[in-house]
Tab-separated table of C-alpha atoms in Angstrom:
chain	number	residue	atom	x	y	z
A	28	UNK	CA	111.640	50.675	94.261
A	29	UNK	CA	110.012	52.744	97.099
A	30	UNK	CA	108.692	55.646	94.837
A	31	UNK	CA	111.086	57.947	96.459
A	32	UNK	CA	112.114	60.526	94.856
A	33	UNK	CA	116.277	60.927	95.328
A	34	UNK	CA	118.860	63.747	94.712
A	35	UNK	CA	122.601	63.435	95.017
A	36	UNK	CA	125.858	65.645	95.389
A	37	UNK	CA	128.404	63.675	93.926
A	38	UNK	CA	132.040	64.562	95.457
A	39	UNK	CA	135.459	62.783	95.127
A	40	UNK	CA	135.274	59.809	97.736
A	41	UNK	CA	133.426	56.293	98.115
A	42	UNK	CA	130.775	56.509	100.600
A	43	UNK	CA	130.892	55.030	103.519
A	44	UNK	CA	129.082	51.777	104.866
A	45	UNK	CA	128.012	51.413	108.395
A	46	UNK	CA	127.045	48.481	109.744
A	47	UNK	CA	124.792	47.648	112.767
A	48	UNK	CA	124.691	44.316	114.468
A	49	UNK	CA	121.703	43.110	116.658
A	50	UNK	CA	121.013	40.203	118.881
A	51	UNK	CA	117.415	40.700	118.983
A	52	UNK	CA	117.441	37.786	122.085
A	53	UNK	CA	119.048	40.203	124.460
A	54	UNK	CA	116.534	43.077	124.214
A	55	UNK	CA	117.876	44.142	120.753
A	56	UNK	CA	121.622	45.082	121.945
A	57	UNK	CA	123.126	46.524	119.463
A	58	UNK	CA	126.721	47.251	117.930
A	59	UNK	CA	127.715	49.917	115.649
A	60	UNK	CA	130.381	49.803	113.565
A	61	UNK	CA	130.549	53.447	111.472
A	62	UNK	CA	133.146	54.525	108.989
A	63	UNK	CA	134.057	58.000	109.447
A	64	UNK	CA	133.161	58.365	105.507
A	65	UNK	CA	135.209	60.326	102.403
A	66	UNK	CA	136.802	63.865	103.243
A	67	UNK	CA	134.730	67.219	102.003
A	68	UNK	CA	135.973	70.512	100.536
A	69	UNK	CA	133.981	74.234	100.831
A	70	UNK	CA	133.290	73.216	96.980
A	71	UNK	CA	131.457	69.996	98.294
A	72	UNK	CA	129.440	72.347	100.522
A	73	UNK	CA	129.055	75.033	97.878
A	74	UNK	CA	127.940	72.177	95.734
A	75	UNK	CA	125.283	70.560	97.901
A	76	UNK	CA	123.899	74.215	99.186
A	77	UNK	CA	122.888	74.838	95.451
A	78	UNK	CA	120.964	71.359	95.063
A	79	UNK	CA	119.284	72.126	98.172
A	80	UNK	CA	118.300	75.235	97.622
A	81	UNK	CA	116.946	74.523	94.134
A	82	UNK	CA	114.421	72.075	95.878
A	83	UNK	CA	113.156	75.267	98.798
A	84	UNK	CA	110.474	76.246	96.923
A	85	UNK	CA	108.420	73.152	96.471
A	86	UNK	CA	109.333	72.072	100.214
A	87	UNK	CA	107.352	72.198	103.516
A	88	UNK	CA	110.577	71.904	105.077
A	89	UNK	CA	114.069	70.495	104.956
A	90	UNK	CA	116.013	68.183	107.411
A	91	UNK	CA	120.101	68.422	107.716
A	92	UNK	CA	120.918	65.069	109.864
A	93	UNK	CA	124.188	62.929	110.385
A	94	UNK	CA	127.815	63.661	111.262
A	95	UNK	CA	129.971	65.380	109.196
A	96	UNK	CA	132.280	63.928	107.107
A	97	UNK	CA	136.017	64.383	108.291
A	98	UNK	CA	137.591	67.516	107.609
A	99	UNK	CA	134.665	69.342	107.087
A	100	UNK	CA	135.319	73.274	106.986
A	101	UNK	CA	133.421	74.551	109.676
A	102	UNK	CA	132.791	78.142	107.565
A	103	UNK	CA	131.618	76.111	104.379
A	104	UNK	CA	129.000	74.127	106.706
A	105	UNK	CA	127.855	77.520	108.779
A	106	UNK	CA	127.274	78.990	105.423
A	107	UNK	CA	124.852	76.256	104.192
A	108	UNK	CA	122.988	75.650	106.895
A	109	UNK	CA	123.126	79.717	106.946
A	110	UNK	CA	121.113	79.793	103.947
A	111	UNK	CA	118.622	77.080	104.042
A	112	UNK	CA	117.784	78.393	107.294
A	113	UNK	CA	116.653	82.087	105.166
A	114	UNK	CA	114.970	80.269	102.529
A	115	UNK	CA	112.970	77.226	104.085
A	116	UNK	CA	111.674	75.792	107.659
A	117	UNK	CA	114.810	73.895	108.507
A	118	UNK	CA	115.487	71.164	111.118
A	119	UNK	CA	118.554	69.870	112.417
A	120	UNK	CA	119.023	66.438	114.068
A	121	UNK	CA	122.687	66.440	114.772
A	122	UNK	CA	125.359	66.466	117.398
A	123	UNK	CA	128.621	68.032	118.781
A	124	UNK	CA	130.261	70.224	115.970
A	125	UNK	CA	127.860	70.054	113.859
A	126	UNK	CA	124.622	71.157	116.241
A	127	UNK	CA	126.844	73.968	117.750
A	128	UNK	CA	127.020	75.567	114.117
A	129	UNK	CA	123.645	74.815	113.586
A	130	UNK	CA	122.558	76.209	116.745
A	131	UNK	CA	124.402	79.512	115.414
A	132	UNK	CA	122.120	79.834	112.454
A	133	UNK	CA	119.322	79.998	114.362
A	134	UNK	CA	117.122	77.291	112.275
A	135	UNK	CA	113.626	76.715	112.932
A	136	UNK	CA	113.424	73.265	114.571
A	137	UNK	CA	116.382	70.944	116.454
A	138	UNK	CA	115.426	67.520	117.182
A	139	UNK	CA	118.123	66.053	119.998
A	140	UNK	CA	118.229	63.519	121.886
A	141	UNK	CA	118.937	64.049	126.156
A	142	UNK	CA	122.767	63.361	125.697
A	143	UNK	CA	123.395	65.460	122.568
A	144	UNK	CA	121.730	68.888	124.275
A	145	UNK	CA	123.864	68.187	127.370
A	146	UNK	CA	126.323	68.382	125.533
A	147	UNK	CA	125.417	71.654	123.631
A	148	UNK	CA	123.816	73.505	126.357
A	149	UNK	CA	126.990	72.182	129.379
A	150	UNK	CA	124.525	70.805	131.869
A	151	UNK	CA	122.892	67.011	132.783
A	152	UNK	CA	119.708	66.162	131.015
A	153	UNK	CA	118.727	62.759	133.040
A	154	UNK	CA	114.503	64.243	133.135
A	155	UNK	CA	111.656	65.811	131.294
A	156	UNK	CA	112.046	68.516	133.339
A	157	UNK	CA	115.447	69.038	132.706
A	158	UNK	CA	115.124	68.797	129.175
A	159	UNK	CA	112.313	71.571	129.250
A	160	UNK	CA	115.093	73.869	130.407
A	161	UNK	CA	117.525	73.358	128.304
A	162	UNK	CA	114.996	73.474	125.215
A	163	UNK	CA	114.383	76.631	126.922
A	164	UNK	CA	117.703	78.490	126.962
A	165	UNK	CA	117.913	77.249	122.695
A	166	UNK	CA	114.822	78.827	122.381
A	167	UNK	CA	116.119	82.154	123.943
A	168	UNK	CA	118.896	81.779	121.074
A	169	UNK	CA	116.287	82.211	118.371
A	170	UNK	CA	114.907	78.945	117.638
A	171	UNK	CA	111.669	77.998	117.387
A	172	UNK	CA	110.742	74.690	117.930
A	173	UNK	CA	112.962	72.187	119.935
A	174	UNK	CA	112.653	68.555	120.664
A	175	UNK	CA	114.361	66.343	123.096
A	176	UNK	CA	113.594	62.509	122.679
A	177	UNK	CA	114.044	60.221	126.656
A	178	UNK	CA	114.375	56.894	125.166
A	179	UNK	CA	112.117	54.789	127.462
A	180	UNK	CA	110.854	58.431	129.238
A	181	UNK	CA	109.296	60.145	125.546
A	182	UNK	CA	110.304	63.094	124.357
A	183	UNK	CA	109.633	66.654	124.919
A	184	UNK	CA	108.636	69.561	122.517
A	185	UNK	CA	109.139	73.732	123.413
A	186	UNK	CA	107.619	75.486	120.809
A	187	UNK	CA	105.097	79.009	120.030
A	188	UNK	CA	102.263	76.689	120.903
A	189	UNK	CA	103.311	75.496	124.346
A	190	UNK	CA	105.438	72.586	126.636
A	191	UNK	CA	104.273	69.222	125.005
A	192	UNK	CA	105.739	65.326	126.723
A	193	UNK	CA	104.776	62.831	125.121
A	194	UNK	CA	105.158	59.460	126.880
A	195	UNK	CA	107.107	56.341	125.000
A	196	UNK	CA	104.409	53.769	123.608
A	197	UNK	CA	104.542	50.887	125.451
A	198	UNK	CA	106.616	48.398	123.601
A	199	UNK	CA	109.449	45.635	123.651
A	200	UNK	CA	112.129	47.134	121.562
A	201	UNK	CA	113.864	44.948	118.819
A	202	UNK	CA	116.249	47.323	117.765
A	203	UNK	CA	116.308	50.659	117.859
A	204	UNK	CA	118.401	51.655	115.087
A	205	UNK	CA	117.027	54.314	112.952
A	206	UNK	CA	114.298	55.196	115.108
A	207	UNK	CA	115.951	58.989	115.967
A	208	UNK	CA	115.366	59.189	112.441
A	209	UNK	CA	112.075	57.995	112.307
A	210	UNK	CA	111.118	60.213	114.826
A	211	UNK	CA	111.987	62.989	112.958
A	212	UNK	CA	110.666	61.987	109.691
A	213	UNK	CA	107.043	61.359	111.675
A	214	UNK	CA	107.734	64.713	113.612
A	215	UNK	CA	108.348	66.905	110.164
A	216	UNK	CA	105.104	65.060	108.801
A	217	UNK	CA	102.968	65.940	110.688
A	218	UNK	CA	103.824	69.193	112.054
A	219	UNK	CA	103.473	69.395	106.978
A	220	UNK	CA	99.988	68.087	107.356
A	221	UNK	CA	98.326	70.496	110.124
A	222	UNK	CA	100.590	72.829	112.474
A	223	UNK	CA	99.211	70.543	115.342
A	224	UNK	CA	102.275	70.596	117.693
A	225	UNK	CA	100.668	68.075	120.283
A	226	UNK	CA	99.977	65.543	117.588
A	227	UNK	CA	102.739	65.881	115.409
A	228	UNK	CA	105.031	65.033	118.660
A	229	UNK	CA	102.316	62.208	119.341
A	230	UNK	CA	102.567	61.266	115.472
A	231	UNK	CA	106.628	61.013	115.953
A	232	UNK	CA	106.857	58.904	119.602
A	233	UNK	CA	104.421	56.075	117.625
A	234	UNK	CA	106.764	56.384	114.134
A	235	UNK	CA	110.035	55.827	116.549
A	236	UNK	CA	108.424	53.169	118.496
A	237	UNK	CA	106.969	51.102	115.215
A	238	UNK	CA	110.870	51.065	113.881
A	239	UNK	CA	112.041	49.564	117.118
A	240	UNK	CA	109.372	46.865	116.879
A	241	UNK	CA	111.192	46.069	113.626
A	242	UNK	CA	115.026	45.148	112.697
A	243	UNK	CA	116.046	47.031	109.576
A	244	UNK	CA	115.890	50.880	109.883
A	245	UNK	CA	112.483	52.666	108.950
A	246	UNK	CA	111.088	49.411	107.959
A	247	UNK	CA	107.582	49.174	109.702
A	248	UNK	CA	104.188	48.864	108.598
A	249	UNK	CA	101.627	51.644	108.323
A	250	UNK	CA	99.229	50.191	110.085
A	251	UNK	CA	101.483	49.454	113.660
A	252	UNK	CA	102.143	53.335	113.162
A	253	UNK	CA	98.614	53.689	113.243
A	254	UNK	CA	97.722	51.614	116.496
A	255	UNK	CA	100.629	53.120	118.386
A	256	UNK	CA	99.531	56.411	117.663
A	257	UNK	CA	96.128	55.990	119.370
A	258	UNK	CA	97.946	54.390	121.974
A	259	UNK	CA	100.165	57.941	122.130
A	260	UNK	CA	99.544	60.441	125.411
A	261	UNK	CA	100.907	63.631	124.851
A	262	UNK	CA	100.439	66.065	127.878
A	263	UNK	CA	100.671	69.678	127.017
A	264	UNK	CA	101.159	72.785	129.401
A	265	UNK	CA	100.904	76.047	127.148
């Protein structure tokens, strides 16, 4: 209904539903209720590293987000994102198992948030500043572009082009679900339309912040994107 264009790797399984409850009169708390979703063979993995790879050529770049399902093998996963990394710009928005193998691939962007790098990297992330270094040491592993969202404090960008923070529009949050991804899918758009680091990170702090003005995940209008965005500060230190 969207115009979207959609491609799926069917495997053995139902998928699974998660569900996300919000009382949008206490500041948009939220509950998540996830199911840990069907188990996945190496075949799965073979399966969906074809279809991926069939769409690298026409692609500006490709994102591999979410958990993995249960059981995943981690060989079979390493060896997909292995490959996408050598044929495309690939980012990762991911955590624990998942962003360690990533992290070993050595793709070209990671989008994290503060508690997901701690995790990675073995150290506190409570500050800008401390996200700056531990964007740093993943950039000494070979990647290129890292980004660590704050919640309320921004996010931060390490990159070729320089140290970018860009502050968190002010807003009053409705929910926040799906605005990680929202960043991302702001971040990846612009960074497609002009290589402008400082805006693109500017672009994706007003896409997450329009989501949480909204309940339903990546449900906002174009034009609240827009307003936030000029509302944006991004500070950059090259």
């Amino acid at each position: 209904r969207e115009g979207l264009a959609c491609a799926l790797t069917p495997i053995d399984g139902e998928t699974r539903t998660c569900t996300s409850i919000v009382n949008p009169d206490v500041g948009g708390e939220t509950t998540q209720i996830n199911e840990p979703g069907p188990a996945t063979t190496p075949g799965d993995w073979a399966h969906l590293t074809k279809d991926a790879l069939g769409y690298t050529a026409e692609a500006q770049a490709i994102c591999f987000c979410g958990s993995l399902p249960p059981a995943s093998d981690p060989d079979a996963v390493r060896g997909c994102l292995s490959q996408l990394a050598s044929e495309t710009r690939l980012w990762v928005d991911t955590s624990g198992d998942a962003l360690r193998l990533a992290a070993e691939v050595q793709p070209y962007g990671i989008k994290v948030n503060q508690h997901e790098i701690g995790a990675l990297i073995g150290m506190d992330v409570p500050d800008a500043s401390a996200a700056f270094r531990a964007a740093s040491m993943l950039r000494e592993r070979g990647i290129a572009c890292v980004v660590v969202t704050l919640g309320a404090a921004g996010a931060i960008m390490l990159s070729e082009q320089g140290r970018f923070h860009a502050e968190a529009p002010p807003i009053r949050a409705l929910s926040t679900v799906g605005s990680g991804d929202s960043f991302l899918a702001g971040l990846v758009y612009g960074l497609a339309a002009d290589e402008d680091h400082a805006a693109a990170l500017g672009l994706a702090a007003a896409v997450g912040a329009a989501n949480a003005l909204t309940l339903g995940a990546g449900r906002f209008d174009r034009s609240t994107a827009d307003r936030l965005r000029a509302a944006a500060r991004v500070t950059t230190t090259v």
